[in-house]
Amino acid sequence: MNDYDTAARWIAESRKAAAFTGAGISVESGIPTFRGPEGLWSRYDPQVLDLGYFYEHPRESWEVIREIFYDYMGAKARPNAAHKLLAELERRGKLQGVITQNIDNLHQEAGSRYVVEFHGTAQTLLCTECGDRTPFTEHDLDTLPPLCKKCGGLLKPDFIFFGEGIPPQAYQASMALAETADLLLVIGTTGEVMPASMIPYEARQARVIEINVQPSAYTEHRTDLFLQAKATEAAKELAERLGVELQ
Ligand code: APR
């Protein structure tokens, strides 16, 4: 039985909470996870996100990238109750910010203002030649691979591929948030991908409330209070106890 009363009390008592989210928080917005039975990596070869493969086969890689990351973009994916709860806790000065592994921009669309995108974002395309960044909506993704309008260089999504480093400012901002947090909400992540997966361990002063439909790499070793539930279910239970209206 999930102890939502204690979880809500910990949130109410917290003065410097932070959140660390993964693909699971966006499942009920219609975005598939990477791992697990329905996961993307059971349908697509993760090599499309291997930097070497991308440079050697830009069109083939972009065809899959478009299908995975851009076909659901735009109208379809919308923030859900879990994204909205985090945005409301920030508005109340309870949550300092969200560190997300996701690239779907749903925290920002839910109203979160301080969002650290540990793996970058699918919202902008980056020119691999001149470094120019432009919104993906400015490019016609029916013609692949998209090329830079400034220099003609190959464009790639502005999220990190396997083998790429974490954006330094995202890394520093995440550590700063984690190190000072007194409560960390870990939502919808397997905790299997380094270095993102270290964040709950960097939050040395924080009590950890984890929300996941099943145990993760954290549940036994780092989690202080495990809520086994879908992110939106747990969000609604917590919102009710905290007097938060999730519009
Ligand atoms: N509510 C909460 N959690 C859920 C839900 C749900 N409705 N559905 C699934 N989950 C959980 C799964 O149990 C799993 O623990 O979400 C997690 C999804 O795990 P992954 O697909 O591995 O996602 P994530 O942990 O974010 O992956 C990390 O891996 O491929 C890379 O860069 C990619 O950012 C990604 C990173």
mmCIF file with all atom_site columns, N, CA, C and O in Angstrom, residues 83-112:
data_model
loop_
_atom_site.group_PDB
_atom_site.id
_atom_site.type_symbol
_atom_site.label_atom_id
_atom_site.label_alt_id
_atom_site.label_comp_id
_atom_site.label_asym_id
_atom_site.label_entity_id
_atom_site.label_seq_id
_atom_site.pdbx_PDB_ins_code
_atom_site.Cartn_x
_atom_site.Cartn_y
_atom_site.Cartn_z
_atom_site.occupancy
_atom_site.B_iso_or_equiv
_atom_site.pdbx_formal_charge
_atom_site.auth_seq_id
_atom_site.auth_comp_id
_atom_site.auth_asym_id
_atom_site.auth_atom_id
_atom_site.pdbx_PDB_model_num
ATOM 1   N N  . HIS A 1 83  ? 3.599  16.229 -14.549 1.00 0.00 ? 83  HIS A N  1
ATOM 2   C CA . HIS A 1 83  ? 4.334  17.442 -14.949 1.00 0.00 ? 83  HIS A CA 1
ATOM 3   C C  . HIS A 1 83  ? 3.713  18.669 -14.270 1.00 0.00 ? 83  HIS A C  1
ATOM 4   O O  . HIS A 1 83  ? 4.423  19.556 -13.791 1.00 0.00 ? 83  HIS A O  1
ATOM 5   N N  . LYS A 1 84  ? 2.400  18.673 -14.208 1.00 0.00 ? 84  LYS A N  1
ATOM 6   C CA . LYS A 1 84  ? 1.695  19.856 -13.670 1.00 0.00 ? 84  LYS A CA 1
ATOM 7   C C  . LYS A 1 84  ? 1.921  19.994 -12.164 1.00 0.00 ? 84  LYS A C  1
ATOM 8   O O  . LYS A 1 84  ? 2.082  21.099 -11.640 1.00 0.00 ? 84  LYS A O  1
ATOM 9   N N  . LEU A 1 85  ? 1.968  18.855 -11.462 1.00 0.00 ? 85  LEU A N  1
ATOM 10  C CA . LEU A 1 85  ? 2.223  18.917 -10.012 1.00 0.00 ? 85  LEU A CA 1
ATOM 11  C C  . LEU A 1 85  ? 3.599  19.548 -9.761  1.00 0.00 ? 85  LEU A C  1
ATOM 12  O O  . LEU A 1 85  ? 3.740  20.434 -8.913  1.00 0.00 ? 85  LEU A O  1
ATOM 13  N N  . LEU A 1 86  ? 4.594  19.123 -10.516 1.00 0.00 ? 86  LEU A N  1
ATOM 14  C CA . LEU A 1 86  ? 5.947  19.672 -10.313 1.00 0.00 ? 86  LEU A CA 1
ATOM 15  C C  . LEU A 1 86  ? 5.954  21.172 -10.602 1.00 0.00 ? 86  LEU A C  1
ATOM 16  O O  . LEU A 1 86  ? 6.569  21.953 -9.867  1.00 0.00 ? 86  LEU A O  1
ATOM 17  N N  . ALA A 1 87  ? 5.226  21.583 -11.642 1.00 0.00 ? 87  ALA A N  1
ATOM 18  C CA . ALA A 1 87  ? 5.189  23.021 -11.973 1.00 0.00 ? 87  ALA A CA 1
ATOM 19  C C  . ALA A 1 87  ? 4.517  23.805 -10.842 1.00 0.00 ? 87  ALA A C  1
ATOM 20  O O  . ALA A 1 87  ? 4.991  24.881 -10.445 1.00 0.00 ? 87  ALA A O  1
ATOM 21  N N  . GLU A 1 88  ? 3.466  23.226 -10.262 1.00 0.00 ? 88  GLU A N  1
ATOM 22  C CA . GLU A 1 88  ? 2.744  23.911 -9.182  1.00 0.00 ? 88  GLU A CA 1
ATOM 23  C C  . GLU A 1 88  ? 3.611  23.979 -7.923  1.00 0.00 ? 88  GLU A C  1
ATOM 24  O O  . GLU A 1 88  ? 3.680  24.998 -7.230  1.00 0.00 ? 88  GLU A O  1
ATOM 25  N N  . LEU A 1 89  ? 4.359  22.902 -7.634  1.00 0.00 ? 89  LEU A N  1
ATOM 26  C CA . LEU A 1 89  ? 5.235  22.915 -6.444  1.00 0.00 ? 89  LEU A CA 1
ATOM 27  C C  . LEU A 1 89  ? 6.335  23.957 -6.610  1.00 0.00 ? 89  LEU A C  1
ATOM 28  O O  . LEU A 1 89  ? 6.769  24.592 -5.651  1.00 0.00 ? 89  LEU A O  1
ATOM 29  N N  . GLU A 1 90  ? 6.771  24.171 -7.865  1.00 0.00 ? 90  GLU A N  1
ATOM 30  C CA . GLU A 1 90  ? 7.770  25.237 -8.112  1.00 0.00 ? 90  GLU A CA 1
ATOM 31  C C  . GLU A 1 90  ? 7.122  26.608 -7.889  1.00 0.00 ? 90  GLU A C  1
ATOM 32  O O  . GLU A 1 90  ? 7.693  27.481 -7.250  1.00 0.00 ? 90  GLU A O  1
ATOM 33  N N  . ARG A 1 91  ? 5.899  26.761 -8.400  1.00 0.00 ? 91  ARG A N  1
ATOM 34  C CA . ARG A 1 91  ? 5.193  28.051 -8.251  1.00 0.00 ? 91  ARG A CA 1
ATOM 35  C C  . ARG A 1 91  ? 5.040  28.401 -6.772  1.00 0.00 ? 91  ARG A C  1
ATOM 36  O O  . ARG A 1 91  ? 5.117  29.553 -6.372  1.00 0.00 ? 91  ARG A O  1
ATOM 37  N N  . ARG A 1 92  ? 4.860  27.362 -5.943  1.00 0.00 ? 92  ARG A N  1
ATOM 38  C CA . ARG A 1 92  ? 4.687  27.591 -4.501  1.00 0.00 ? 92  ARG A CA 1
ATOM 39  C C  . ARG A 1 92  ? 6.032  27.765 -3.792  1.00 0.00 ? 92  ARG A C  1
ATOM 40  O O  . ARG A 1 92  ? 6.070  27.863 -2.567  1.00 0.00 ? 92  ARG A O  1
ATOM 41  N N  . GLY A 1 93  ? 7.105  27.761 -4.548  1.00 0.00 ? 93  GLY A N  1
ATOM 42  C CA . GLY A 1 93  ? 8.414  27.952 -3.932  1.00 0.00 ? 93  GLY A CA 1
ATOM 43  C C  . GLY A 1 93  ? 8.903  26.719 -3.197  1.00 0.00 ? 93  GLY A C  1
ATOM 44  O O  . GLY A 1 93  ? 9.870  26.755 -2.439  1.00 0.00 ? 93  GLY A O  1
ATOM 45  N N  . LYS A 1 94  ? 8.237  25.602 -3.413  1.00 0.00 ? 94  LYS A N  1
ATOM 46  C CA . LYS A 1 94  ? 8.572  24.343 -2.730  1.00 0.00 ? 94  LYS A CA 1
ATOM 47  C C  . LYS A 1 94  ? 9.679  23.624 -3.494  1.00 0.00 ? 94  LYS A C  1
ATOM 48  O O  . LYS A 1 94  ? 10.593 23.058 -2.928  1.00 0.00 ? 94  LYS A O  1
ATOM 49  N N  . LEU A 1 95  ? 9.539  23.640 -4.848  1.00 0.00 ? 95  LEU A N  1
ATOM 50  C CA . LEU A 1 95  ? 10.489 22.896 -5.693  1.00 0.00 ? 95  LEU A CA 1
ATOM 51  C C  . LEU A 1 95  ? 11.461 23.895 -6.310  1.00 0.00 ? 95  LEU A C  1
ATOM 52  O O  . LEU A 1 95  ? 11.043 24.894 -6.914  1.00 0.00 ? 95  LEU A O  1
ATOM 53  N N  . GLN A 1 96  ? 12.767 23.634 -6.159  1.00 0.00 ? 96  GLN A N  1
ATOM 54  C CA . GLN A 1 96  ? 13.768 24.533 -6.753  1.00 0.00 ? 96  GLN A CA 1
ATOM 55  C C  . GLN A 1 96  ? 13.839 24.357 -8.272  1.00 0.00 ? 96  GLN A C  1
ATOM 56  O O  . GLN A 1 96  ? 14.136 25.303 -9.007  1.00 0.00 ? 96  GLN A O  1
ATOM 57  N N  . GLY A 1 97  ? 13.609 23.122 -8.731  1.00 0.00 ? 97  GLY A N  1
ATOM 58  C CA . GLY A 1 97  ? 13.712 22.892 -10.175 1.00 0.00 ? 97  GLY A CA 1
ATOM 59  C C  . GLY A 1 97  ? 13.627 21.417 -10.506 1.00 0.00 ? 97  GLY A C  1
ATOM 60  O O  . GLY A 1 97  ? 13.565 20.570 -9.618  1.00 0.00 ? 97  GLY A O  1
ATOM 61  N N  . VAL A 1 98  ? 13.584 21.150 -11.798 1.00 0.00 ? 98  VAL A N  1
ATOM 62  C CA . VAL A 1 98  ? 13.487 19.777 -12.306 1.00 0.00 ? 98  VAL A CA 1
ATOM 63  C C  . VAL A 1 98  ? 14.748 19.459 -13.106 1.00 0.00 ? 98  VAL A C  1
ATOM 64  O O  . VAL A 1 98  ? 15.168 20.252 -13.959 1.00 0.00 ? 98  VAL A O  1
ATOM 65  N N  . ILE A 1 99  ? 15.355 18.318 -12.794 1.00 0.00 ? 99  ILE A N  1
ATOM 66  C CA . ILE A 1 99  ? 16.433 17.789 -13.653 1.00 0.00 ? 99  ILE A CA 1
ATOM 67  C C  . ILE A 1 99  ? 15.774 16.673 -14.451 1.00 0.00 ? 99  ILE A C  1
ATOM 68  O O  . ILE A 1 99  ? 15.240 15.726 -13.862 1.00 0.00 ? 99  ILE A O  1
ATOM 69  N N  . THR A 1 100 ? 15.739 16.834 -15.760 1.00 0.00 ? 100 THR A N  1
ATOM 70  C CA . THR A 1 100 ? 15.083 15.793 -16.548 1.00 0.00 ? 100 THR A CA 1
ATOM 71  C C  . THR A 1 100 ? 16.035 15.147 -17.538 1.00 0.00 ? 100 THR A C  1
ATOM 72  O O  . THR A 1 100 ? 16.932 15.812 -18.064 1.00 0.00 ? 100 THR A O  1
ATOM 73  N N  . GLN A 1 101 ? 15.825 13.843 -17.737 1.00 0.00 ? 101 GLN A N  1
ATOM 74  C CA . GLN A 1 101 ? 16.563 13.133 -18.791 1.00 0.00 ? 101 GLN A CA 1
ATOM 75  C C  . GLN A 1 101 ? 15.784 13.205 -20.100 1.00 0.00 ? 101 GLN A C  1
ATOM 76  O O  . GLN A 1 101 ? 16.273 12.784 -21.140 1.00 0.00 ? 101 GLN A O  1
ATOM 77  N N  . ASN A 1 102 ? 14.570 13.705 -20.019 1.00 0.00 ? 102 ASN A N  1
ATOM 78  C CA . ASN A 1 102 ? 13.673 13.722 -21.178 1.00 0.00 ? 102 ASN A CA 1
ATOM 79  C C  . ASN A 1 102 ? 13.985 14.905 -22.085 1.00 0.00 ? 102 ASN A C  1
ATOM 80  O O  . ASN A 1 102 ? 14.539 15.906 -21.653 1.00 0.00 ? 102 ASN A O  1
ATOM 81  N N  . ILE A 1 103 ? 13.617 14.743 -23.336 1.00 0.00 ? 103 ILE A N  1
ATOM 82  C CA . ILE A 1 103 ? 13.899 15.772 -24.348 1.00 0.00 ? 103 ILE A CA 1
ATOM 83  C C  . ILE A 1 103 ? 12.594 16.294 -24.953 1.00 0.00 ? 103 ILE A C  1
ATOM 84  O O  . ILE A 1 103 ? 12.591 16.917 -25.996 1.00 0.00 ? 103 ILE A O  1
ATOM 85  N N  . ASP A 1 104 ? 11.479 15.992 -24.251 1.00 0.00 ? 104 ASP A N  1
ATOM 86  C CA . ASP A 1 104 ? 10.147 16.235 -24.842 1.00 0.00 ? 104 ASP A CA 1
ATOM 87  C C  . ASP A 1 104 ? 9.548  17.595 -24.498 1.00 0.00 ? 104 ASP A C  1
ATOM 88  O O  . ASP A 1 104 ? 8.454  17.919 -24.930 1.00 0.00 ? 104 ASP A O  1
ATOM 89  N N  . ASN A 1 105 ? 10.262 18.379 -23.674 1.00 0.00 ? 105 ASN A N  1
ATOM 90  C CA . ASN A 1 105 ? 9.814  19.750 -23.382 1.00 0.00 ? 105 ASN A CA 1
ATOM 91  C C  . ASN A 1 105 ? 8.513  19.818 -22.582 1.00 0.00 ? 105 ASN A C  1
ATOM 92  O O  . ASN A 1 105 ? 7.923  20.892 -22.417 1.00 0.00 ? 105 ASN A O  1
ATOM 93  N N  . LEU A 1 106 ? 8.041  18.668 -22.071 1.00 0.00 ? 106 LEU A N  1
ATOM 94  C CA . LEU A 1 106 ? 6.729  18.673 -21.400 1.00 0.00 ? 106 LEU A CA 1
ATOM 95  C C  . LEU A 1 106 ? 6.772  19.368 -20.037 1.00 0.00 ? 106 LEU A C  1
ATOM 96  O O  . LEU A 1 106 ? 5.784  19.945 -19.594 1.00 0.00 ? 106 LEU A O  1
ATOM 97  N N  . HIS A 1 107 ? 7.912  19.354 -19.370 1.00 0.00 ? 107 HIS A N  1
ATOM 98  C CA . HIS A 1 107 ? 7.986  20.101 -18.096 1.00 0.00 ? 107 HIS A CA 1
ATOM 99  C C  . HIS A 1 107 ? 7.796  21.592 -18.370 1.00 0.00 ? 107 HIS A C  1
ATOM 100 O O  . HIS A 1 107 ? 7.057  22.274 -17.664 1.00 0.00 ? 107 HIS A O  1
ATOM 101 N N  . GLN A 1 108 ? 8.446  22.103 -19.403 1.00 0.00 ? 108 GLN A N  1
ATOM 102 C CA . GLN A 1 108 ? 8.318  23.527 -19.732 1.00 0.00 ? 108 GLN A CA 1
ATOM 103 C C  . GLN A 1 108 ? 6.874  23.831 -20.145 1.00 0.00 ? 108 GLN A C  1
ATOM 104 O O  . GLN A 1 108 ? 6.296  24.818 -19.739 1.00 0.00 ? 108 GLN A O  1
ATOM 105 N N  . GLU A 1 109 ? 6.293  22.935 -20.943 1.00 0.00 ? 109 GLU A N  1
ATOM 106 C CA . GLU A 1 109 ? 4.901  23.171 -21.377 1.00 0.00 ? 109 GLU A CA 1
ATOM 107 C C  . GLU A 1 109 ? 3.934  23.101 -20.198 1.00 0.00 ? 109 GLU A C  1
ATOM 108 O O  . GLU A 1 109 ? 2.875  23.718 -20.223 1.00 0.00 ? 109 GLU A O  1
ATOM 109 N N  . ALA A 1 110 ? 4.306  22.400 -19.148 1.00 0.00 ? 110 ALA A N  1
ATOM 110 C CA . ALA A 1 110 ? 3.427  22.327 -17.958 1.00 0.00 ? 110 ALA A CA 1
ATOM 111 C C  . ALA A 1 110 ? 3.583  23.581 -17.104 1.00 0.00 ? 110 ALA A C  1
ATOM 112 O O  . ALA A 1 110 ? 2.803  23.804 -16.172 1.00 0.00 ? 110 ALA A O  1
ATOM 113 N N  . GLY A 1 111 ? 4.591  24.397 -17.388 1.00 0.00 ? 111 GLY A N  1
ATOM 114 C CA . GLY A 1 111 ? 4.786  25.635 -16.637 1.00 0.00 ? 111 GLY A CA 1
ATOM 115 C C  . GLY A 1 111 ? 6.006  25.642 -15.738 1.00 0.00 ? 111 GLY A C  1
ATOM 116 O O  . GLY A 1 111 ? 6.281  26.638 -15.071 1.00 0.00 ? 111 GLY A O  1
ATOM 117 N N  . SER A 1 112 ? 6.771  24.542 -15.720 1.00 0.00 ? 112 SER A N  1
ATOM 118 C CA . SER A 1 112 ? 8.013  24.557 -14.933 1.00 0.00 ? 112 SER A CA 1
ATOM 119 C C  . SER A 1 112 ? 8.964  25.574 -15.544 1.00 0.00 ? 112 SER A C  1
ATOM 120 O O  . SER A 1 112 ? 9.129  25.623 -16.771 1.00 0.00 ? 112 SER A O  1
#
